[in-house]
Structure formats: C-alpha cells, structure tokens
Coordinates of C-alpha atoms and ligand atoms in Angstrom, one line a residue:
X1 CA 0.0 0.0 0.0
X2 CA 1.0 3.7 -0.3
X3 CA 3.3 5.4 2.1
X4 CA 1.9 8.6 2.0
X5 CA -2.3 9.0 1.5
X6 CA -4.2 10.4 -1.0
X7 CA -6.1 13.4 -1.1
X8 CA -10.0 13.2 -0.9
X9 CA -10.6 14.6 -4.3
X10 CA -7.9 12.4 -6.0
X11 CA -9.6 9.6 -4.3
X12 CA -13.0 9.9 -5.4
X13 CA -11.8 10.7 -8.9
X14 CA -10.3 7.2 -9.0
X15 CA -13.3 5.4 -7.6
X16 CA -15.4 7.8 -10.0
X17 CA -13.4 6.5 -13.3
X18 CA -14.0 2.7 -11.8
X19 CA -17.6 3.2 -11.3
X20 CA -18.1 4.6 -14.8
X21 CA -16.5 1.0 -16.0
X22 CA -19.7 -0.7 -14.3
X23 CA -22.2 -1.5 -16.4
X24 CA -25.2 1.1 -16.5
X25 CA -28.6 -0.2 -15.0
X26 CA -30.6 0.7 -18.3
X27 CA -29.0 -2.0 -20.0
X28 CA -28.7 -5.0 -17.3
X29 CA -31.4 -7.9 -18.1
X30 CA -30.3 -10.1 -16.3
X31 CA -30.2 -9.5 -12.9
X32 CA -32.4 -10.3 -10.1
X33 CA -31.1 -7.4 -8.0
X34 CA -31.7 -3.9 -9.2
X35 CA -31.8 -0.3 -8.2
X36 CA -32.4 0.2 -4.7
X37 CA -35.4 2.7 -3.5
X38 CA -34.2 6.0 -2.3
X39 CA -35.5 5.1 1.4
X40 CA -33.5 2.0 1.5
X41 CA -30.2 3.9 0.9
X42 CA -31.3 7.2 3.4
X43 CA -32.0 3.7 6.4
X44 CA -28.8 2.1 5.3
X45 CA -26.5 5.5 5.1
X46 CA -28.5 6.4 8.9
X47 CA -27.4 2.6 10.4
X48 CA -24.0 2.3 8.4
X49 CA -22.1 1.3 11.6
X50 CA -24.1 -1.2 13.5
X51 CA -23.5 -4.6 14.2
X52 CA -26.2 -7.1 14.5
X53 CA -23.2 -9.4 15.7
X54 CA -23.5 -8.1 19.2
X55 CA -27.1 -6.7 19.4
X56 CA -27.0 -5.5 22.9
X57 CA -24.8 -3.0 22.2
X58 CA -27.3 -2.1 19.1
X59 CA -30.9 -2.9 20.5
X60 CA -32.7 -0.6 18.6
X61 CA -31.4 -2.4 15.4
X62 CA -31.8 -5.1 16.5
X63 CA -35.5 -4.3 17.3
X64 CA -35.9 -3.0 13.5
X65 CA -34.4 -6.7 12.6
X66 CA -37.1 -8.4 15.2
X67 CA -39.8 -5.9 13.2
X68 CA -38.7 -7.1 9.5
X69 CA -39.4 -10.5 10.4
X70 CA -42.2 -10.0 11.8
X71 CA -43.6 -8.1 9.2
X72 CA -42.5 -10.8 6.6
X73 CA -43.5 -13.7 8.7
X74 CA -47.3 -11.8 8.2
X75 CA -46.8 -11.6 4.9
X76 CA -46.3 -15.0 4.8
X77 CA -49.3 -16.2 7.0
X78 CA -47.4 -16.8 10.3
X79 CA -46.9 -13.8 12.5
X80 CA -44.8 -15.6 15.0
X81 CA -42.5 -17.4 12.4
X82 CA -38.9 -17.0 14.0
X83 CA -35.5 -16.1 11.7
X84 CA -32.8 -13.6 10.8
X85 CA -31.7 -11.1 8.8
X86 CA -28.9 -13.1 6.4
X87 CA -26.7 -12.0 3.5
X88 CA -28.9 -13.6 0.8
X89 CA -30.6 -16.5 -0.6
X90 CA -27.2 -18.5 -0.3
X91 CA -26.6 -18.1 3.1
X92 CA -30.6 -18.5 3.8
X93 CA -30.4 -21.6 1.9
X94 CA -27.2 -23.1 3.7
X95 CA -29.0 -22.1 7.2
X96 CA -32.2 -23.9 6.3
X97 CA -30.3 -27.3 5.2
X98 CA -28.2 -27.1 8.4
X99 CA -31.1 -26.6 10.5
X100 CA -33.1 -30.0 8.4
X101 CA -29.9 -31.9 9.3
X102 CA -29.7 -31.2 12.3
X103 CA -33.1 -31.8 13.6
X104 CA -33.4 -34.6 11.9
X105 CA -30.3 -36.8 12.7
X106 CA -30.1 -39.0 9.6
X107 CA -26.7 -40.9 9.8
X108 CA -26.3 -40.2 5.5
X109 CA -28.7 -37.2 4.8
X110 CA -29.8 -36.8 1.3
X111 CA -31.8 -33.3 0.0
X112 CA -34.7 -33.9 -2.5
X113 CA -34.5 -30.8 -4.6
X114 CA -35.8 -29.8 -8.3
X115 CA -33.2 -29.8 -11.4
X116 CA -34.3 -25.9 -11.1
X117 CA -32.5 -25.4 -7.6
X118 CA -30.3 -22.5 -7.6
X119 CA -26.7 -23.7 -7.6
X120 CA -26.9 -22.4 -3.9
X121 CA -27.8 -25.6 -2.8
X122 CA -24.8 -27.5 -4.6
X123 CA -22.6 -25.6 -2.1
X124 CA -24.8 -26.2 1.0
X125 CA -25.0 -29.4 0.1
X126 CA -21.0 -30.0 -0.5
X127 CA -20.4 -27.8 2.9
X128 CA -23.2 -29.8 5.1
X129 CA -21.5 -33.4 3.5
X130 CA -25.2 -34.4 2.1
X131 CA -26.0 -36.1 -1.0
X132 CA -28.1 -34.2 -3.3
X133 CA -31.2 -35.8 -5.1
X134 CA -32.2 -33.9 -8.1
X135 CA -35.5 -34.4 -9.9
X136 CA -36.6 -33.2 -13.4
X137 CA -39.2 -30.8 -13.7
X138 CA -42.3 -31.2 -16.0
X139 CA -43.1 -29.6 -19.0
X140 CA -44.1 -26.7 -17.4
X141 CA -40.8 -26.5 -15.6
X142 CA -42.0 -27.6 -12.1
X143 CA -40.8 -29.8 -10.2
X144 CA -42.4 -33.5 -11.0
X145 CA -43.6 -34.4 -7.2
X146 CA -44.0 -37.9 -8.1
X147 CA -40.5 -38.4 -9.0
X148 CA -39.7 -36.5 -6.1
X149 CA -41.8 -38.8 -3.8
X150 CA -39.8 -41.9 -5.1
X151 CA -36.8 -40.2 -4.5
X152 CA -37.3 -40.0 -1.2
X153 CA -36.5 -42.7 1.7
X154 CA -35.9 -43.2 5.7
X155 CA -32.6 -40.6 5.0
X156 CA -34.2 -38.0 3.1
X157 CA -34.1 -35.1 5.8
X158 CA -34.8 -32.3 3.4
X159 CA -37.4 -31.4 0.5
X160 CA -37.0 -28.2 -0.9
X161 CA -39.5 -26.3 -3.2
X162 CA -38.4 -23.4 -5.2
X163 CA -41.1 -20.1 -5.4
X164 CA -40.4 -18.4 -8.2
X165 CA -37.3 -20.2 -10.3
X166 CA -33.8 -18.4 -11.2
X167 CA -34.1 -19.2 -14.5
X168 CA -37.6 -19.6 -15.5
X169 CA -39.7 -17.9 -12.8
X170 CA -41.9 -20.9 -12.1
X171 CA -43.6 -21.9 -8.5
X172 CA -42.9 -25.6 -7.5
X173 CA -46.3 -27.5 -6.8
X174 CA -45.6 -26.3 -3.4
X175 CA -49.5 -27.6 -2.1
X176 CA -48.5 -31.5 -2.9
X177 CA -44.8 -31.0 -1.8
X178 CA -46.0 -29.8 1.6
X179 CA -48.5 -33.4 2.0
X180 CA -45.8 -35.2 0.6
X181 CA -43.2 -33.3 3.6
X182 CA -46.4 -33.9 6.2
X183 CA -47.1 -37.6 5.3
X184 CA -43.0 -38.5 5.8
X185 CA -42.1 -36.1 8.4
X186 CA -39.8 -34.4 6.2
X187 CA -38.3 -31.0 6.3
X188 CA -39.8 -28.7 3.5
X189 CA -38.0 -25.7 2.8
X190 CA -38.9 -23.1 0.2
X191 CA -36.7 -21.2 -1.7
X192 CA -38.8 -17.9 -2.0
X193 CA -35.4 -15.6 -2.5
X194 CA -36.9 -14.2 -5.6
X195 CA -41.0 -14.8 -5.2
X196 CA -41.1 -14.2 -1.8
X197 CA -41.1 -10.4 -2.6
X198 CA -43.4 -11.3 -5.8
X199 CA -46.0 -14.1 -5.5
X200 CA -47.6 -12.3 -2.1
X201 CA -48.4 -9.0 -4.1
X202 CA -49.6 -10.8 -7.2
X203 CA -53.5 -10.4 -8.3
X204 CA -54.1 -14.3 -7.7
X205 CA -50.8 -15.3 -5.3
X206 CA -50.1 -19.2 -5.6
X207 CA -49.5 -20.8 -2.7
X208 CA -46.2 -21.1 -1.3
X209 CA -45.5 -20.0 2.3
X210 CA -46.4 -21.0 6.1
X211 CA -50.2 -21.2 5.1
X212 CA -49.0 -25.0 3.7
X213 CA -48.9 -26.8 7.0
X214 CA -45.8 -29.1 5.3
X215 CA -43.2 -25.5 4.9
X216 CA -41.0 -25.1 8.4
X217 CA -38.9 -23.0 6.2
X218 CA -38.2 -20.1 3.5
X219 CA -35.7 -18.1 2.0
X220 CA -36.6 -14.7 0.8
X221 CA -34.0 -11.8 0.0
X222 CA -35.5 -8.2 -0.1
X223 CA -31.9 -7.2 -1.8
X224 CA -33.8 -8.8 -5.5
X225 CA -37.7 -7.8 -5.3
X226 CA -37.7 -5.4 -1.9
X227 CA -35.6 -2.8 -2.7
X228 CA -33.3 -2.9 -0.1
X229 CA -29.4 -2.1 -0.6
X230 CA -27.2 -4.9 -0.9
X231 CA -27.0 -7.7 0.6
X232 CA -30.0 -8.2 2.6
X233 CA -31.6 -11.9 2.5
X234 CA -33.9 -13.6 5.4
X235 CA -34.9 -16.8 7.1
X236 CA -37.8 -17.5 8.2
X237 CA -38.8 -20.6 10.1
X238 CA -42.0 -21.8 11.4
X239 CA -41.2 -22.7 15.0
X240 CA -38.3 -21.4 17.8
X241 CA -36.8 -25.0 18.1
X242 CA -35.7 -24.5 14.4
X243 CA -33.6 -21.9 15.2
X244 CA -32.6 -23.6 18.4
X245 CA -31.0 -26.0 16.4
X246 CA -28.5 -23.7 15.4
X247 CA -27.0 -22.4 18.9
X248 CA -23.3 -22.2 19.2
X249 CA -22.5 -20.4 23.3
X250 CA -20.9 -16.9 22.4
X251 CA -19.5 -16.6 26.1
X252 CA -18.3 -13.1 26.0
X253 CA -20.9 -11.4 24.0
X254 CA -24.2 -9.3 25.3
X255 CA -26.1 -12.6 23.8
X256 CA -24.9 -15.8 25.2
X257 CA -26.1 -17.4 21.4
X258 CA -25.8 -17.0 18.3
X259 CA -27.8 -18.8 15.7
X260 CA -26.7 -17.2 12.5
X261 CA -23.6 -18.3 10.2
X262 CA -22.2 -14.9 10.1
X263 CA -20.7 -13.4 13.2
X264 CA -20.7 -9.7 12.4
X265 CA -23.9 -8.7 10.5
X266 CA -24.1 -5.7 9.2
X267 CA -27.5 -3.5 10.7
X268 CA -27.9 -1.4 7.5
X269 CA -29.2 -3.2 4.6
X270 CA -31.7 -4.7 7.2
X271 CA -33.2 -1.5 8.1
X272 CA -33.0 -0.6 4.4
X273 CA -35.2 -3.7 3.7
X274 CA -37.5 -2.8 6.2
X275 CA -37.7 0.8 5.2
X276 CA -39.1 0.0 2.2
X277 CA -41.8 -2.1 3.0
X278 CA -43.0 0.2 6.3
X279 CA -42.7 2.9 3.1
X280 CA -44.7 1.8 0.2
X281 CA -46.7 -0.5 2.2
X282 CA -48.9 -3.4 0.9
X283 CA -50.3 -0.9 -1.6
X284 CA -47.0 0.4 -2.7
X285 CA -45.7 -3.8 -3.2
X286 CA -48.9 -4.3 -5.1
X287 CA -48.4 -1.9 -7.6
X288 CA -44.7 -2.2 -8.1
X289 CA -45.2 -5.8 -8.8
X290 CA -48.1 -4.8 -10.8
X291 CA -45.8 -2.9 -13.3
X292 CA -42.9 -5.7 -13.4
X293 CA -45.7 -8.2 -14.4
X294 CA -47.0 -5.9 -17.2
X295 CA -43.2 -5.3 -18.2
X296 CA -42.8 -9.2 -18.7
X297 CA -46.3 -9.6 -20.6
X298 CA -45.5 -7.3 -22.8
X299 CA -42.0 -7.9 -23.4
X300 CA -43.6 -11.6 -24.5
X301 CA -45.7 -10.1 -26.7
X302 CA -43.5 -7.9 -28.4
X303 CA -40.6 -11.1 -28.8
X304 CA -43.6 -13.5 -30.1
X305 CA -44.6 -10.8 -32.6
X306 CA -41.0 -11.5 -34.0
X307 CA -41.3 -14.5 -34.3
X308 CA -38.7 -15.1 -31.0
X309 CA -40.7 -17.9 -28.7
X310 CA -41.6 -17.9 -25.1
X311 CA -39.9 -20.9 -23.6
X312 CA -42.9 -21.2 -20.7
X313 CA -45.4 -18.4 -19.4
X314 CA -43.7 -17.3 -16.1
X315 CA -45.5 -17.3 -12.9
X316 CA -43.3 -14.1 -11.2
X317 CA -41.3 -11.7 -13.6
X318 CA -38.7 -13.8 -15.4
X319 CA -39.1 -14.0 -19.0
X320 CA -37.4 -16.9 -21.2
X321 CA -37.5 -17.2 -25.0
X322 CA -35.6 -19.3 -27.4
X323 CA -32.6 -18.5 -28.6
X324 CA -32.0 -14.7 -30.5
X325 CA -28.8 -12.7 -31.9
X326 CA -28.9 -10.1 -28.8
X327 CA -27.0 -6.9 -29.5
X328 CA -24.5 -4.8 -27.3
X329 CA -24.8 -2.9 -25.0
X330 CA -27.8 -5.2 -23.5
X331 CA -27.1 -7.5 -21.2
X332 CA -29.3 -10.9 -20.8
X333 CA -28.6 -14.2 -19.9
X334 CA -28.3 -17.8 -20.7
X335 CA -30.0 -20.7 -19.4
X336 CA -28.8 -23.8 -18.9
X337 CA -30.8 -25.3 -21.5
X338 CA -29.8 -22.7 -24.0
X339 CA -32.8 -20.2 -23.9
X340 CA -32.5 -16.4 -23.5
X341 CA -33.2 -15.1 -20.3
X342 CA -34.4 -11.4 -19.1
X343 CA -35.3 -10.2 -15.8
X344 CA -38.5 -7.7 -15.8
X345 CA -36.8 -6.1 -12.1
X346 CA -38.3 -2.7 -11.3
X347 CA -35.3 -0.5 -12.9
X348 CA -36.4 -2.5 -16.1
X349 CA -39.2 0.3 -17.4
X350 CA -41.9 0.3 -19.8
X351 CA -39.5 2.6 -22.2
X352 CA -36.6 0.4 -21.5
X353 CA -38.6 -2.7 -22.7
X354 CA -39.9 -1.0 -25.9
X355 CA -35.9 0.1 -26.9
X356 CA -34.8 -3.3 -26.1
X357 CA -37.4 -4.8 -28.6
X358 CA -37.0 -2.3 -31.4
X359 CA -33.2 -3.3 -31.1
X360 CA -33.9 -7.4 -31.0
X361 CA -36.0 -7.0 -33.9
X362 CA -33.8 -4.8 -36.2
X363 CA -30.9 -7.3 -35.2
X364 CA -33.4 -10.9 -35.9
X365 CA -35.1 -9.1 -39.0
Ligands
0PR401 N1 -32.3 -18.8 -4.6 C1 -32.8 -18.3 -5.7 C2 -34.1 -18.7 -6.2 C3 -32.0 -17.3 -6.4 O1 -32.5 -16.8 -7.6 C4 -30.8 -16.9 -5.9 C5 -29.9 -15.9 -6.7 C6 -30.3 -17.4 -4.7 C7 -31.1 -18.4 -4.1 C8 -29.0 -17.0 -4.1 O2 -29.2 -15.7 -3.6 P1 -27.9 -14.8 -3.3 O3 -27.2 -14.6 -4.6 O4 -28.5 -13.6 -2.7 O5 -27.0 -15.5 -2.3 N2 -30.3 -15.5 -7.9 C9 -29.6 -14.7 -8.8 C10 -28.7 -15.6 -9.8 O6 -27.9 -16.4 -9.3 C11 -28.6 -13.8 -8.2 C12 -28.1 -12.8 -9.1 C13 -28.4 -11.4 -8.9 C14 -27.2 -13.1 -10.1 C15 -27.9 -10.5 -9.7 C16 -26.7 -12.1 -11.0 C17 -27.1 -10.8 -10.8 O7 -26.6 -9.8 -11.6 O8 -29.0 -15.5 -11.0

C-alpha cells in the first residue's frame, strides 16, 4: 500500500473513473437485484455502523431486525414465524439445510430438490456433506412431485421447493410437496429468495408460504424484489426449536447465542429492507409488482410478434424465450438449456422494454 495517502478529491476521482467501467442499469437484463429505492439507501446510510453481531450494544437495530421479520412472517401467513436477517438467498439456503440436518439426525442425509434449484444448494450441500437428489421438472418447468416422492426414503431429511425459479420464474407444486413433507415427516424448505417479494403482491398469489402446513422453512432476499441495498436476505422458520437447532454459546458477547452463520452482521441493509416495505406498504408492493408483471407480458408479446418464442409463461417476472442474436450494450442471460433469459426487475421500465425490442428486432429481422 502507499506510504503517504491520497487526497479526498484524488480519491473519489479514481473510484469515480472505476464506477463509470460498471455497467449502466438501463442495460442490465439479467439481474435479479436492481436499483435500490431511495428510502433504503437514506435507512442504510443512517445505520451504516451497526452490528447485528453483538445486538446488545445495538438494541434498537436489532428491534428493527425483530420488526422485518415480523412483518414478513405476516406476509407469509405466520406472524410468529422465528429467523434472521442473512446475507442472501445462499446463506438462507445453507442455514435452512443445516437446520433440516440437524433436527433430523439421519446418519447419510440426502436433499430432495428440483433440477431448477439454484446452484446455492450445490454448495450447502457440498459444505453440510449431504448427497443431493435432483429431480426433473415437467413440461411446465416444475418440479415432478411424483418423481420426487420416489426419490425420497428413511434418509431423506430435506425437501426443498423453489417459489419463483432463477431461471424460468416458475412456483414448485408447493401444495403437494408440503402433503408429501407432512405424510414422511420431512423437512420442506422453500426457496422464495426471488417470489417471496413477488408471489404475495400478485393479483391471484399461488401458494407457497407457512399457510401449507408441510413448509417449516423459507428463504426470501428483499436485496432482488424489496428494494433494499445490498445484501439483505432472510430466514424464516415456522417454530423457535428451528432456530434452536442452530445455537453455538458466544460466552463473551451481550447474547450468550448466536444462531446465525455470520458473526458480524451488518444493521444497514436490514433496516434498508424494512424501510421499504414500512414505506410503500402493501399498496405500494402491489403496484410495483403490478408494473414488473406488465413489463414481462408485454415484453412476450412484443418477442412473439418477431417470431422469437416464449420458452414457458412465467409465474413471477422472469421471461425466457428461445434462442435470439442479442446486440450490445444489453445484457441478458443464458440458461442452462440454451434459452435467453431477461429479468422484468423494477429499474427494467416500460420505455426500457420498448428500446430493447425495437433493437432485438432490427438485429433478428
Ligand atoms: N435462490 C434463488 C431462487 C435465487 O434466484 C438466488 C440468486 C439465490 C437463491 C441466491 O441468492 P444470493 O445470490 O442472494 O445468495 N439468484 C440470482 C442468480 O444467481 C442472483 C443474481 C443477482 C445473479 C444479480 C446475478 C445478478 O446480476 O442468478
């Protein structure tokens, strides 16, 4: 490192020239995360130094943390579902398996998971030494549950549904997953990291949360759908003993346990996250999710009227469409089976959506 500092302006004329490098938000497709709302980043600038590590030294904080999932644990038909405030869907996800293997003491633990799972679970599943079942989806790119009922047996101690798919925005047949989890005694955990902040605000929500008695567990990450600065993910489960399960003694801390992975958490994307929804409220949700689902419809339309296929009809606000010459600067994605991918996230607009397809249908004419 240098000897001697910078000075301030010299600084922020470096990081300046860097941050013009980064790709600008009108053109990014393909991301689940987007711009957050100006609320978020005046919460997260106002709790920039706290710690939810030690939250007796920050109880207010830690309050607004107690709040958030409260306030999501409503949303998701349990008010007294228990959790934490994590780093994201990865972390959530990694938690959640932990806590299946754990209570359920299987000498070799398997997971029961769809072909769609994000790759999240390959590492949670390498980390917690569990084998990993995947089963294909149907041709509506759900998971089959009768293949996933025969893949299950006397070690199985996780099944986990996905609400609202990376890659093709699809809800897992979450009713008969959670009677398949009640009738074996098995673990369901849902992966709502990307419909958790969608499916509840939708005009006809499908079911995917606590209100299945079978679901002791999901993932949902206000840093993609709520708004909230980066990164800001959540666990939720249904009952204390969940949690419990977690508990490591942290003798000389104002707690005496700690249940998360992370030691240090950091206070300020959490109040950002919570910012936003005590903000726009339901109402606010409702329409912004409104406006992403329009985005997507009509961004299927206007691909289809070129001639450029929808792969599936999405349930939440991920659009897929067979392959297309895409030109620069957009940026989209790929899936695994080859299709084109694009995100309808809130910095996404109408007008952005209209440019995009004049340009994909100059470039495919
Ligand atoms: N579960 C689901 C269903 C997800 O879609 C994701 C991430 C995760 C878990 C993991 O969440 P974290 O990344 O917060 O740990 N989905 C996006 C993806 O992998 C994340 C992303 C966001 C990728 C923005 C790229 C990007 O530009 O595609």
């Amino acid at each position: 490192m240098r000897y001697k500092g910078r000075t301030e302006e010299d600084l922020f004329s470096f990081l300046a020239s860097k941050k013009r490098e980064d790709t600008c938000h009108e053109y990014i497709l393909s991301s689940m995360c987007t711009l957050p709302h100006p609320v978020a980043v005046r919460a997260h600038t106002m709790f920039m130094e706290t710690n939810l590590g030690d939250p007796g030294l920050f109880q207010g904080t830690s309050s607004l943390e107690h709040l958030l999932i409260r306030t999501l644990g409503e949303l998701f038909h349990h008010p007294d579902a228990c959790g934490y405030a994590t780093s994201g869907g990865t972390e959530s996800n990694i938690q959640a398996l932990r806590i299946a293997k754990m209570t359920s003491k299987k000498t070799r633990p398997n997971v029961v998971l769809p072909e769609s799972a994000h790759f999240s679970f390959k590492k949670a599943c390498e980390i917690l030494c569990m084998e990993m079942r995947c089963i294909p989806l149907d041709e509506h790119y759900r998971m089959d549950v009768q293949a996933a009922a025969e893949a299950t047996d006397d070690q199985t101690c996780c099944l986990v549904g996905i609400a609202g798919t990376t890659e093709y925005g699809m809800v897992d047949p979450l009713t008969e997953l959670s009677l398949l989890a009640m009738e074996r005694d098995i673990h369901l955990h849902v992966d709502a990291a990307f419909g958790g902040m969608v499916i509840p605000f939708l005009e006809r929500p499908l079911p995917f949360d606590f209100s299945l008695p079978g679901v002791r567990s999901i993932a949902v990450d206000p840093h993609k759908m709520g708004l909230s600065t980066i990164p800001s993910g959540c666990l939720l489960v249904r009952d204390p003993e969940l949690v419990c399960s977690l508990s490591v003694d942290t003798p000389y801390l104002t707690v005496k346990q700690e249940f998360t992975l992370s030691g240090t958490r950091p206070g300020a994307p959490v109040v950002g996250a919570l910012a936003v929804l005590e903000y726009l409220g339901r109402e606010g949700m409702e329409a912004l999710v409104r406006g992403c689902m329009k985005n997507t419809l009509r961004l299927i339309d206007g691909m289809e009227a070129y001639g450029i296929a929808r792969v599936v009809t999405p349930d939440v606000n991920v659009a897929t469409f067979s392959p297309a010459k895409v030109p620069p600067p957009w940026r989209i994605s790929m899936t695994r089976r080859g299709h084109l991918r694009i995100v309808c996230m809130p910095h996404v607009h109408a007008d952005i959506i209209e440019k995009f397809l004049k340009d994909i249908g100059e470039t495919n004419a």
